[in-house]
Each structure stands twice: as C-alpha cells, then as structure tokens.
C-alpha positions as a Markdown table, in Angstrom:
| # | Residue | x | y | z |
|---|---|---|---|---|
| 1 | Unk | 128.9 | 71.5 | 91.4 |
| 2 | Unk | 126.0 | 73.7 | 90.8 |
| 3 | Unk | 126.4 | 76.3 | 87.6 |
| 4 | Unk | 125.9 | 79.9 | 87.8 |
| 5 | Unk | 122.8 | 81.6 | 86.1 |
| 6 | Unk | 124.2 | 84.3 | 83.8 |
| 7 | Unk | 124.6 | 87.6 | 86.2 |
| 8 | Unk | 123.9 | 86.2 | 89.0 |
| 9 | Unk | 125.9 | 85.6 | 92.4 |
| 10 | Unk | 123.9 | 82.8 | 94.5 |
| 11 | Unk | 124.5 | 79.1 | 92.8 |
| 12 | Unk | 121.1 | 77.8 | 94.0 |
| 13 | Unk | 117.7 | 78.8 | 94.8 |
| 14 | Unk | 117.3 | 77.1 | 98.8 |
| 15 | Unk | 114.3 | 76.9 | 100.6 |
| 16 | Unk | 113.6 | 79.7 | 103.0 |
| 17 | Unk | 114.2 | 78.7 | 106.5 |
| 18 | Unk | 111.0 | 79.3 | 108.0 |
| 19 | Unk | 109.1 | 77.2 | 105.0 |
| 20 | Unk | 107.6 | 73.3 | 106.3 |
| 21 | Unk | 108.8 | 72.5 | 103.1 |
| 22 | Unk | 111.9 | 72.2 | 101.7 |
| 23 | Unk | 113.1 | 72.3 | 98.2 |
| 24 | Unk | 116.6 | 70.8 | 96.9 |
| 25 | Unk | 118.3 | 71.1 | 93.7 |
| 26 | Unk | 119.6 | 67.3 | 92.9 |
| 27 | Unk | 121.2 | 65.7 | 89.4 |
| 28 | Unk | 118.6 | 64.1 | 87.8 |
| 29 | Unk | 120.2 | 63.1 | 85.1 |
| 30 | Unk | 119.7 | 66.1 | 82.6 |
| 31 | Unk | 123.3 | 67.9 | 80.7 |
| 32 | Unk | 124.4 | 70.3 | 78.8 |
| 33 | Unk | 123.0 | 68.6 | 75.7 |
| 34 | Unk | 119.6 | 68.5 | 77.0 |
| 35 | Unk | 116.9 | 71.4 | 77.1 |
| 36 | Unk | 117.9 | 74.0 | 79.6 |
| 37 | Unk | 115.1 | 76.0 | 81.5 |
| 38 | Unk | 114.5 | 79.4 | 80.4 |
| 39 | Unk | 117.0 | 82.0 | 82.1 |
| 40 | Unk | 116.4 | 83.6 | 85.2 |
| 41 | Unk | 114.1 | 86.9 | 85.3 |
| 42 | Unk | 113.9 | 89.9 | 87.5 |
| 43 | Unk | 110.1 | 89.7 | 88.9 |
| 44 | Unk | 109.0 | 93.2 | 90.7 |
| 45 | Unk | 106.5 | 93.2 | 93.0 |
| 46 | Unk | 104.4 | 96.6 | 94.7 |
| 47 | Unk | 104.5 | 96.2 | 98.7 |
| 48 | Unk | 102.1 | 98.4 | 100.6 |
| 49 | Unk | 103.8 | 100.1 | 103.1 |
| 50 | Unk | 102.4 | 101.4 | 106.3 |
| 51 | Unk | 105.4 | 102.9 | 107.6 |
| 52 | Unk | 108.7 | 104.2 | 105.7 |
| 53 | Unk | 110.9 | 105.2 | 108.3 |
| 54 | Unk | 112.5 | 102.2 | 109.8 |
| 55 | Unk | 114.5 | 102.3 | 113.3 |
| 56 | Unk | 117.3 | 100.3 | 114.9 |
| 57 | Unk | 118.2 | 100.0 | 118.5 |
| 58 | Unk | 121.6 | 98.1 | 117.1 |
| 59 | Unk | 124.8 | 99.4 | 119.2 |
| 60 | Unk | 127.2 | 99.1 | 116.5 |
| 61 | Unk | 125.3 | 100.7 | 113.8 |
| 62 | Unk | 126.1 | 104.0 | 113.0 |
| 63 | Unk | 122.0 | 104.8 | 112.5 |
| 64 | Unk | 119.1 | 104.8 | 114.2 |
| 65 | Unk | 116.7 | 105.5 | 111.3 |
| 66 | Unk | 116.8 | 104.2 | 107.6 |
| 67 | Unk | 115.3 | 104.0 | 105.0 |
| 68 | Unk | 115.3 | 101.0 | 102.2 |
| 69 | Unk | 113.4 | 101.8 | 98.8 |
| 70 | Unk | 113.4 | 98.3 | 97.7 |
| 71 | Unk | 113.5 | 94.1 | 99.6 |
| 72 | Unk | 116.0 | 92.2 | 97.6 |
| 73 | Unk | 118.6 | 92.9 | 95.2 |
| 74 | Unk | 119.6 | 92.8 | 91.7 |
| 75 | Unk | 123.0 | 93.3 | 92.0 |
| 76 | Unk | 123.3 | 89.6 | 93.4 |
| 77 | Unk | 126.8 | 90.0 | 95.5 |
| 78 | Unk | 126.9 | 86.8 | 97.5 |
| 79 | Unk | 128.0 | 88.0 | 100.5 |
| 80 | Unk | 125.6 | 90.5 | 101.1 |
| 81 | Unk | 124.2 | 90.5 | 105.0 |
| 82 | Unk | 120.2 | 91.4 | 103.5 |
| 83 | Unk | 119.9 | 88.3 | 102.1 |
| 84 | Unk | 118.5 | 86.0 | 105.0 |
| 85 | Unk | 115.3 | 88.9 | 105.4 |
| 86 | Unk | 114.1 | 87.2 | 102.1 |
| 87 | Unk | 113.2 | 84.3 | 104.4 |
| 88 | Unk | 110.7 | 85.9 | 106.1 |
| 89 | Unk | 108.8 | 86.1 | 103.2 |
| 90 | Unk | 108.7 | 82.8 | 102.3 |
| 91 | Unk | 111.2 | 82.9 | 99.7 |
| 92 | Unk | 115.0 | 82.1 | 99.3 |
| 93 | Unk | 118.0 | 84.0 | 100.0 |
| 94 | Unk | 119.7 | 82.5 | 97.1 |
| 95 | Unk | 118.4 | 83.1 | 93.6 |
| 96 | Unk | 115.2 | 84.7 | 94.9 |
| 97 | Unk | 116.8 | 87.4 | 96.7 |
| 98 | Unk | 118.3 | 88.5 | 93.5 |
| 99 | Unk | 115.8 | 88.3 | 91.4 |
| 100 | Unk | 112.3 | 88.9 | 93.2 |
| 101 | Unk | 112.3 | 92.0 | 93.9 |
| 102 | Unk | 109.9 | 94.5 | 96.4 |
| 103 | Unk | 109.6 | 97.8 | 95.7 |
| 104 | Unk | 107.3 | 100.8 | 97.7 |
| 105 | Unk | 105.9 | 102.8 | 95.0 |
| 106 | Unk | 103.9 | 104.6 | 97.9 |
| 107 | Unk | 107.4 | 105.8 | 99.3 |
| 108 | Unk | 107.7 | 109.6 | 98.7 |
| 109 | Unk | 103.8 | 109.9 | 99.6 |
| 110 | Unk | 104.4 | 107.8 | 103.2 |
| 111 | Unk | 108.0 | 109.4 | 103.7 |
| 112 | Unk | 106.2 | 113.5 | 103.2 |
| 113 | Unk | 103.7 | 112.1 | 105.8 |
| 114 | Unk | 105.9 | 111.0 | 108.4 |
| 115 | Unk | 108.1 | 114.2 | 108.5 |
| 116 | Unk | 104.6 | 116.0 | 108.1 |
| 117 | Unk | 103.5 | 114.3 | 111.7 |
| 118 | Unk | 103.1 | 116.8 | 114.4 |
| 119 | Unk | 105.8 | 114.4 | 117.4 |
| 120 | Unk | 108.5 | 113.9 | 114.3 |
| 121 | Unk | 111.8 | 115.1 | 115.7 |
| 122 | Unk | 114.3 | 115.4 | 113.2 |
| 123 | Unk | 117.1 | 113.1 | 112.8 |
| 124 | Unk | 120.0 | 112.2 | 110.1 |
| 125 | Unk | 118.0 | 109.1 | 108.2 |
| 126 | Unk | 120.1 | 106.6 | 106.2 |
| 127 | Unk | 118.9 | 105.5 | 103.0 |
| 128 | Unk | 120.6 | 102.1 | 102.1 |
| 129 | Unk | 121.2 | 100.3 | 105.1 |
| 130 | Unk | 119.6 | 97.0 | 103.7 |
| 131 | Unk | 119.4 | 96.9 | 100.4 |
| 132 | Unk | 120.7 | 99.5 | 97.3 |
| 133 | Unk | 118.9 | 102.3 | 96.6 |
| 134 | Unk | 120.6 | 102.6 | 92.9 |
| 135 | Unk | 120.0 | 98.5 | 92.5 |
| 136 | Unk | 119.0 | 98.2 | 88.0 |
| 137 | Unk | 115.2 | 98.4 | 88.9 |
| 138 | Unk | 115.4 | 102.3 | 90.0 |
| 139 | Unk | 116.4 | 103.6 | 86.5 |
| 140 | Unk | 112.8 | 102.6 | 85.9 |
| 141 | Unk | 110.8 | 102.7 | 89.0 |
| 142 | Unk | 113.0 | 106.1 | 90.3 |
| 143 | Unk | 111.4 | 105.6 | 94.1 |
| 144 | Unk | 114.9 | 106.2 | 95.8 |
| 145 | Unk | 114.5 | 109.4 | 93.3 |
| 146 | Unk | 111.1 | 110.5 | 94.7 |
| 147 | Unk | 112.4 | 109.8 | 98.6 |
| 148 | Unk | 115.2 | 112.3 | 97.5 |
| 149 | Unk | 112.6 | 114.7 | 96.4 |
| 150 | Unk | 110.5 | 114.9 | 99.4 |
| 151 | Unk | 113.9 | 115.1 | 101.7 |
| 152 | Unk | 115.3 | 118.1 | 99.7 |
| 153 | Unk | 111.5 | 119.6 | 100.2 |
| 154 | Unk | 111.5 | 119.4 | 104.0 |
| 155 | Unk | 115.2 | 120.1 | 104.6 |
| 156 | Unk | 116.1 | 116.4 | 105.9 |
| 157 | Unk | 119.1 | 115.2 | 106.9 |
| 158 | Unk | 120.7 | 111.9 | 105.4 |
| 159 | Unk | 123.4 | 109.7 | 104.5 |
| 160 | Unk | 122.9 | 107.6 | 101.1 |
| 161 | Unk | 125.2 | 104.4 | 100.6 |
| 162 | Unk | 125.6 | 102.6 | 97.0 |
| 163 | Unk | 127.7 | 100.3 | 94.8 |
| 164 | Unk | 126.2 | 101.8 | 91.7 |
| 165 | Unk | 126.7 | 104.5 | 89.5 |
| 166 | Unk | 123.5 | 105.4 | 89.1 |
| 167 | Unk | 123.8 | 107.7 | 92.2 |
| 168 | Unk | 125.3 | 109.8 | 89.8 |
| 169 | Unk | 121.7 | 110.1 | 88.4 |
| 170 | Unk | 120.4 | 112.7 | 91.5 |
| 171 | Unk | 123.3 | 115.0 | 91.4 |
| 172 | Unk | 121.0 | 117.6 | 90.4 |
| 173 | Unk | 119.8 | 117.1 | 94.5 |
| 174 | Unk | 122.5 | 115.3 | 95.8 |
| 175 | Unk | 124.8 | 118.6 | 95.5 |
| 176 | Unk | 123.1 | 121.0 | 96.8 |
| 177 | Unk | 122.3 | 119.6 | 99.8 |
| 178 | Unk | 125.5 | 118.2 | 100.3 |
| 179 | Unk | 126.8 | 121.8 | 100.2 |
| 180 | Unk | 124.4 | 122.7 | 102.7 |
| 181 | Unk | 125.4 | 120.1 | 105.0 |
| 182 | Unk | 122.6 | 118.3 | 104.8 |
| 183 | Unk | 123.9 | 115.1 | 102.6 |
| 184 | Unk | 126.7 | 112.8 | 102.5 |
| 185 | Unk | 127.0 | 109.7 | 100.2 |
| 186 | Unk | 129.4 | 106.5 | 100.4 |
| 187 | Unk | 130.2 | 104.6 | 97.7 |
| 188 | Unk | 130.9 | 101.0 | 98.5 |
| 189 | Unk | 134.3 | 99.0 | 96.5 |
| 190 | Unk | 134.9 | 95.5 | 97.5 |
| 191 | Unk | 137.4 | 94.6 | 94.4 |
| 192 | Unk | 139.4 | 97.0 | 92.2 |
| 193 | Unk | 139.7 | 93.5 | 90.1 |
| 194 | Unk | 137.3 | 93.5 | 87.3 |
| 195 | Unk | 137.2 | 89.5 | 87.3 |
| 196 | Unk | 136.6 | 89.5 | 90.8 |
| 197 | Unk | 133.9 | 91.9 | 90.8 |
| 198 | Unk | 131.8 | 90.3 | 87.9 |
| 199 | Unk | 132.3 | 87.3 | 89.9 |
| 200 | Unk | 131.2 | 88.7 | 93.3 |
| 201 | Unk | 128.7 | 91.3 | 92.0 |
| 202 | Unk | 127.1 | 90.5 | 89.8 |
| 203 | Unk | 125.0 | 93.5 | 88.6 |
| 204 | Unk | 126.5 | 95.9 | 90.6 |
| 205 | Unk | 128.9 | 98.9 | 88.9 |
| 206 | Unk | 131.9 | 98.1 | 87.8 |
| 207 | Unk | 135.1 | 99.5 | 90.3 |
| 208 | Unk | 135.7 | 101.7 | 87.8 |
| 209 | Unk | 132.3 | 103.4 | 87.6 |
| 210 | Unk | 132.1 | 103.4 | 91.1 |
| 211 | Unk | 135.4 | 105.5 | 91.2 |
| 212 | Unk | 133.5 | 108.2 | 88.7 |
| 213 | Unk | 130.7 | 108.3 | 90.8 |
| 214 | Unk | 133.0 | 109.5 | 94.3 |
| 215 | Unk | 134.7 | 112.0 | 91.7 |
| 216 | Unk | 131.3 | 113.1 | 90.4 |
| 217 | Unk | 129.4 | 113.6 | 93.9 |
| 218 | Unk | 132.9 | 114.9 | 95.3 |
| 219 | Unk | 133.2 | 117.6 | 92.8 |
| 220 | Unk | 129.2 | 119.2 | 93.2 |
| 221 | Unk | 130.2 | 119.3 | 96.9 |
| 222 | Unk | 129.0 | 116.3 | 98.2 |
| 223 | Unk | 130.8 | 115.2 | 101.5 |
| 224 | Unk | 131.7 | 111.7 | 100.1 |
| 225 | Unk | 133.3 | 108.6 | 101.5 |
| 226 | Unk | 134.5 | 105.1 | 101.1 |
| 227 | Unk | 133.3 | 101.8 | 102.2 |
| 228 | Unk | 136.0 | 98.7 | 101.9 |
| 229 | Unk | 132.8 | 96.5 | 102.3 |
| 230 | Unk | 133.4 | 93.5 | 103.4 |
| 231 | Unk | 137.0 | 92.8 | 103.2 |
| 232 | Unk | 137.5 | 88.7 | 103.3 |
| 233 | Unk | 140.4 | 87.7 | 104.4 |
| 234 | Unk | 142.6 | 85.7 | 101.6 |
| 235 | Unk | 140.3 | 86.8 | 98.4 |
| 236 | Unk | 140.3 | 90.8 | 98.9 |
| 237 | Unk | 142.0 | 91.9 | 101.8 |
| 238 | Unk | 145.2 | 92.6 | 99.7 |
| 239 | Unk | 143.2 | 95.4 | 97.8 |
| 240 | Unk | 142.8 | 97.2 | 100.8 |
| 241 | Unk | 145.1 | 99.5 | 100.5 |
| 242 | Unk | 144.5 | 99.9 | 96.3 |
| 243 | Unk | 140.6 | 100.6 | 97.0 |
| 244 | Unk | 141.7 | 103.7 | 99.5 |
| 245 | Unk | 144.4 | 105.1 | 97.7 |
| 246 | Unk | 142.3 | 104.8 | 94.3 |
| 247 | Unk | 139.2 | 106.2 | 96.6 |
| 248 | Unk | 141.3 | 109.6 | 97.3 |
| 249 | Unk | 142.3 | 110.5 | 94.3 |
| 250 | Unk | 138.5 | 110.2 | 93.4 |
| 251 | Unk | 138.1 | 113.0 | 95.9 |
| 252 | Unk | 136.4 | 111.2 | 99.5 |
| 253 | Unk | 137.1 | 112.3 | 102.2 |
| 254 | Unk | 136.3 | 109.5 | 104.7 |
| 255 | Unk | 136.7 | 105.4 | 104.8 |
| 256 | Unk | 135.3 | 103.1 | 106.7 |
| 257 | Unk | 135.4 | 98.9 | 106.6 |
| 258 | Unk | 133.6 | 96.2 | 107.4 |
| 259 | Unk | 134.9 | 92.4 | 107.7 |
| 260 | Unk | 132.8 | 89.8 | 105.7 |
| 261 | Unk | 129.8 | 88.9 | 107.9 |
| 262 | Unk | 127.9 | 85.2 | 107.4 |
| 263 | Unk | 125.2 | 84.9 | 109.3 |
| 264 | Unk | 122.0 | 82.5 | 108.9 |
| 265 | Unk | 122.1 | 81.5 | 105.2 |
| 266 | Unk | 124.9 | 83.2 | 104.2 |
| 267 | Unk | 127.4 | 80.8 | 105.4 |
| 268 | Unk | 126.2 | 78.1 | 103.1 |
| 269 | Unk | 125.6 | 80.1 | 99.8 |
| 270 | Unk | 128.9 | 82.0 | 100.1 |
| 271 | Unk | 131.1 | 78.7 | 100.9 |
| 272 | Unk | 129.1 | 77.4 | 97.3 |
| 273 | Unk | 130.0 | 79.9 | 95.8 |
| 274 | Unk | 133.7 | 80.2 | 96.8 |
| 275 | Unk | 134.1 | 76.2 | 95.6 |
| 276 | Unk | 132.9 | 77.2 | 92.3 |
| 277 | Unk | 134.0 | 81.0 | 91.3 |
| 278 | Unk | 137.5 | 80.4 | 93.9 |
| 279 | Unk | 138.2 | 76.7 | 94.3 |
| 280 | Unk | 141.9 | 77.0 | 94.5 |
| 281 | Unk | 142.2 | 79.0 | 97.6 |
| 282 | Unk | 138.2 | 78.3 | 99.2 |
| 283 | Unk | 139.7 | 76.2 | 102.0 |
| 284 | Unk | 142.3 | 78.9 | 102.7 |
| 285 | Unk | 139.5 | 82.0 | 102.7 |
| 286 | Unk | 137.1 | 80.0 | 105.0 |
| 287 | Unk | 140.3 | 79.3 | 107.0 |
| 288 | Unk | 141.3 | 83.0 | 107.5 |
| 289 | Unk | 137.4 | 83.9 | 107.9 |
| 290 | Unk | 137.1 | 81.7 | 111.3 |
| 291 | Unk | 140.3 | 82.6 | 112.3 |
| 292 | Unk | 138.2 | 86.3 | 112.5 |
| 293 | Unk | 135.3 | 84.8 | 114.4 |
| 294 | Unk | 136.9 | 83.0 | 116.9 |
| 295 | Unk | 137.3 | 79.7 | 115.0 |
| 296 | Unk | 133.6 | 80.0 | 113.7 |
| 297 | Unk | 131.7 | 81.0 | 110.6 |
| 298 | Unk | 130.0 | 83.9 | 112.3 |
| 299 | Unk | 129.6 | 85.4 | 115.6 |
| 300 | Unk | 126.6 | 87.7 | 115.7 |
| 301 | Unk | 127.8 | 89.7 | 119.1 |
| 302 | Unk | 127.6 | 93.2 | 118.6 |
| 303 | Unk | 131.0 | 94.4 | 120.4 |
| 304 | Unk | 133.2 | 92.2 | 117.5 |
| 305 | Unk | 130.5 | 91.8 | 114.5 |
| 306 | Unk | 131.3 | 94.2 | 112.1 |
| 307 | Unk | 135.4 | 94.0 | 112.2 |
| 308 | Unk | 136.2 | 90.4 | 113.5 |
| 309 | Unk | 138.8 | 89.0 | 116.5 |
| 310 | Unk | 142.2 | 87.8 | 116.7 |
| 311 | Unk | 145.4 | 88.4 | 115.1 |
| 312 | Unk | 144.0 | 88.3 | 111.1 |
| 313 | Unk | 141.4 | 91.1 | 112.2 |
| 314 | Unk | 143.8 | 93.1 | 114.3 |
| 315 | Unk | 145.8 | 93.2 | 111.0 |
| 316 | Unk | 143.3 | 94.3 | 109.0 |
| 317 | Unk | 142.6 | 96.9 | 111.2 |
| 318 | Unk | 145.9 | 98.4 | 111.6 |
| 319 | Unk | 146.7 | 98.4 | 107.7 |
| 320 | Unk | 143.4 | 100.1 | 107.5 |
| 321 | Unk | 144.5 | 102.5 | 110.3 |
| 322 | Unk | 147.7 | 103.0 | 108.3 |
| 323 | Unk | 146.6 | 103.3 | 104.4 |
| 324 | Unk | 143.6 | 106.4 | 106.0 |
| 325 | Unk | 146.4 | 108.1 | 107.2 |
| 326 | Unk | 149.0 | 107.7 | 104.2 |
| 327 | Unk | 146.2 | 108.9 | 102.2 |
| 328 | Unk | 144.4 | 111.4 | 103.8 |
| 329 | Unk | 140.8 | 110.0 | 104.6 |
| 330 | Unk | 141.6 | 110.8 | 108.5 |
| 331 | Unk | 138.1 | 113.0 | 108.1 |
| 332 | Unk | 135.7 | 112.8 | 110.5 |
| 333 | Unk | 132.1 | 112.2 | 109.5 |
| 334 | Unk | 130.6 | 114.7 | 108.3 |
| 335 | Unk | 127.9 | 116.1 | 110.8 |
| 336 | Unk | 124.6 | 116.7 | 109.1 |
| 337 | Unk | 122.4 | 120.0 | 110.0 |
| 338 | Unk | 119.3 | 119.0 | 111.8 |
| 339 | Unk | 118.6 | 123.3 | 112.3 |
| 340 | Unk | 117.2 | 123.2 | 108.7 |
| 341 | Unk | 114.1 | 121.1 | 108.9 |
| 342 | Unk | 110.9 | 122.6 | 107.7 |
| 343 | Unk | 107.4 | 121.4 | 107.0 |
| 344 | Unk | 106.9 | 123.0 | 103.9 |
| 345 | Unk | 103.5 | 125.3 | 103.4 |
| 346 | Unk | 101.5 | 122.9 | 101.3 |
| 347 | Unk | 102.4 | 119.8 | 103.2 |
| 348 | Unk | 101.6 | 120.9 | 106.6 |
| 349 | Unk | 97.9 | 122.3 | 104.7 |
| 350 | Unk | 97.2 | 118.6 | 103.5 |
| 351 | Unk | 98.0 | 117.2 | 107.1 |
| 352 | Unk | 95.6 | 119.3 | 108.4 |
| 353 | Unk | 92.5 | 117.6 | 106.8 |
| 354 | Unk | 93.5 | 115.1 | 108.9 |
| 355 | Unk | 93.1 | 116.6 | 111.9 |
C-alpha cells in the first residue's frame, strides 16, 4: 500500500499519460528503518501568458469565460477534475499536480489589456473554474488579488469560486462590487467532518473556516452561495443535508451540487487513495459511484456528467431538491450587471500607443 506524503492527497507520483516513458513506484526493499527521502516541496514556476481570458463551448457549464490564476493545486483534494491538465505538461496528476505549481505573474497586466481591446464585449467571467484562486501560494504571489484589482477598475462582471478562506483576504473589493451587482462568490464544502476533510483536502480550509468565510462575504453584501462539490456516494453524500443547513445559517443564498466526476487519471488515483484513507467501505463507494455512471467509472457525456444516472443519483438529487427548500437557498443566481463596464481613462490612453 503506498504511504501518504504529509499534506498531501495523491498516494503516488504516475507518469503523465502523454510521456514515452513511464515511471512506477515499486518495493525495493527499503522500510521504515531506513533513510527516507526528503519531504515533498511546493516548486512555483512563472508561465508566460499570451492570453488570460479563457472560453468554453461546454453545454453544461454555467460559463463561457474563465479565468484561472494558477495550473495545479496545493490544496491536493484527490478527487479534483483539474488534475489530468497536468498531463499535458509532461508531468503527473498525482503528487506533481499538487505540488508543482504554475502561476501568471503577468495576469493583471494581460487581463487590463483584454478588456482594454477595442471588439471586447462584456461578459460575467469566472475566476476559478480550474484550479483555486485562494490555493496557499496566493498569500504570497497575490495574482488572484491583482486580477481583482483590474476587474473592480473596469467595472467587470464575475463569479469567484473557492474552498479557502483566504477569499476573505479581498473583502475590501469583494464587497463593494457585490453590492453593486457586479460579484458573487461560492464557497465550496465537501465534508463538515474534520477527519474527512484533512483526509480528502489536504491544504484546503478547514469546514469550519470555510463557514466564516460565506458569513464574512455574506455580511459586506456579497451575493454568496454553496457548492456541495462532489458529493460521493457512500463516503459524503449523508452530509448533504448538514453542509446546506450549516451553509444558511452562514448567510448564502444559493446551492448548487455536483456528483464526483473520474475521468482520465482520476479513476486510478482516487480508487488508491480510497484503499488506503477508506478501506472499510472502498468497495461499497466505488459500488455506489458506477451505480451513478451507468455501471462505469465515468461517463464524460455532457447531458448526465455533472449529476450522474440511475436511482442513487436521482436520490441525490431529490434530497438536494428537498434540503434547498427546507432551508431557504431556493435563490436564483444572482444576475451580474454587464451596464457598468468602463475602460477606465488611463487604460484606454496606454492602448492607444498601440494603435
């Protein structure tokens, strides 16, 4: 059984799948008594962006423009879907996912030139669609902060999703434009179980923290909301109704859910690290999860992706439909004011030496 690294989520470190090469981990004889490898560090690395602004044709995704601050993630949660784009890159979505880390330090600048562009037509961007914004490496590198900056400048539109406190952090923004309808947030809880979480999420808040941070954006007049993301049948779906509850009291206003998702390489390093972190009930969770995917691991299409089919997701979905009504998070989405964009004075004077 492979060990965990100290706060980390992925057991091993596998080759990505595009790589000639593959790399195994395999007993060579070495034990607890022997000399263990130094522990596992966070590496950052500077990518240079061309383009900020990312869009999705994706039917099923609430988006069509995003933006993510940051490739990888520190907050290691095993089941998280960004995991396989660390592939592309030559590296794994195990260990190197969570601990190699990409960052745009050229964000704010890229970001102030793409709203500055004479054809932009404004549009709600999310921030957060791939990867956190708030991951550990932004209390030093603030470029999720600076992207804030330039979006309260011009008057843009956007939602902002996290599982950290840290969000808390941008209040100073996050509030007034929230109160001028140009901000919402959603704070993400998988486990109110502390065990669970540490377990599952490494680095990420704790449930608690998360809590503080819905109360905190909730009460400087951010339009806040919920994500039970991903609920997995058998290990967390019992929370559901906990979570939301616990959530409303916090003060959002809105839910929404998703239903554990293992495409590519996720399958194998989420099944590892059930047998180790959940062993007595890994056969039953895997169980329950095909029974949601039409007797597979995963089924990518887009109609059934997100929540799952068959009697175990029609469940989920109707105590979910149930516990937003019992505790009032029947809000609709918060509709963002697109009116308000402006090219401020001395961005639109730069963009004109470029002309």
């Amino acid at each position: 059984m492979a060990e965990a690294a100290k706060g980390r989520g992925a057991r091993t470190n596998a080759t990505g799948r595009y790589e000639t090469n593959a790399v195994e981990a395999f007993d060579d004889g070495w034990t607890a008594e022997d000399a263990t490898p130094p522990p596992l560090r966070t590496t950052l690395t500077a990518e240079r962006a061309r383009v900020l602004i990312t869009k999705n044709t994706s039917p099923d995704v609430g988006f069509d423009r995003s933006i993510n601050p940051y490739k990888g993630c520190e907050h290691g949660c095993i089941y998280c879907y960004a995991r396989p784009s660390h592939a592309w890159m030559g590296l794994s979505p195990g260990l190197d996912f969570e601990s190699r880390i990409f960052f745009k330090p050229e964000a704010a600048r890229l970001l102030e030139q793409e709203l500055s562009a004479r054809r932009y037509v404004c549009k709600r961007i999310h921030i957060g669609g791939n990867t956190d914004p708030y991951q550990p490496v932004e209390r030093e590198q603030k470029i999720t902060r600076g992207i804030l900056e330039v979006m309260q400048r011009f008057n843009q539109p956007f939602s902002i999703i996290t599982k950290s406190g840290l969000i808390t952090r941008d209040l100073d923004i996050l509030g007034p434009m929230g109160r001028e309808g140009l901000a919402t947030a959603f704070v993400s809880i998988t486990t109110l179980d502390r065990g669970l979480a540490r377990a599952m999420e490494p680095r990420a808040s704790t449930p608690a923290r998360r809590l503080d941070a819905i109360r905190a954006l909730a009460d400087v007049g951010v339009p806040v909301g919920v994500g039970v993301a991903p609920v997995i049948p058998g290990l967390n779906d019992h929370e559901m109704e906990s979570i939301l509850e616990a959530a409303a009291k916090a003060g959002a206003a809105t839910a929404m859910y998703v239903t554990l998702r293992l495409p590519l390489e996720i399958k194998d390093l989420f099944r590892e690290w059930l047998a180790d972190a959940r062993p007595d009930r890994a056969a039953r969770v895997m169980s329950l999860i095909r029974q949601t995917r039409g007797g597979r691991d995963y089924d990518a299409d887009w109609a059934q992706r997100m929540k799952g089919t068959g009697p175990v997701a029609e469940l989920i979905a109707t105590r979910f439909k149930a516990a937003v009504k019992r505790y009032g998070l029947e809000g609709e989405r918060h509709i963002l004011d697109v009116s308000r964009f402006r090219v401020p004075r001395d961005a639109r004077a730069q963009m004109e030496l470029f002309d």
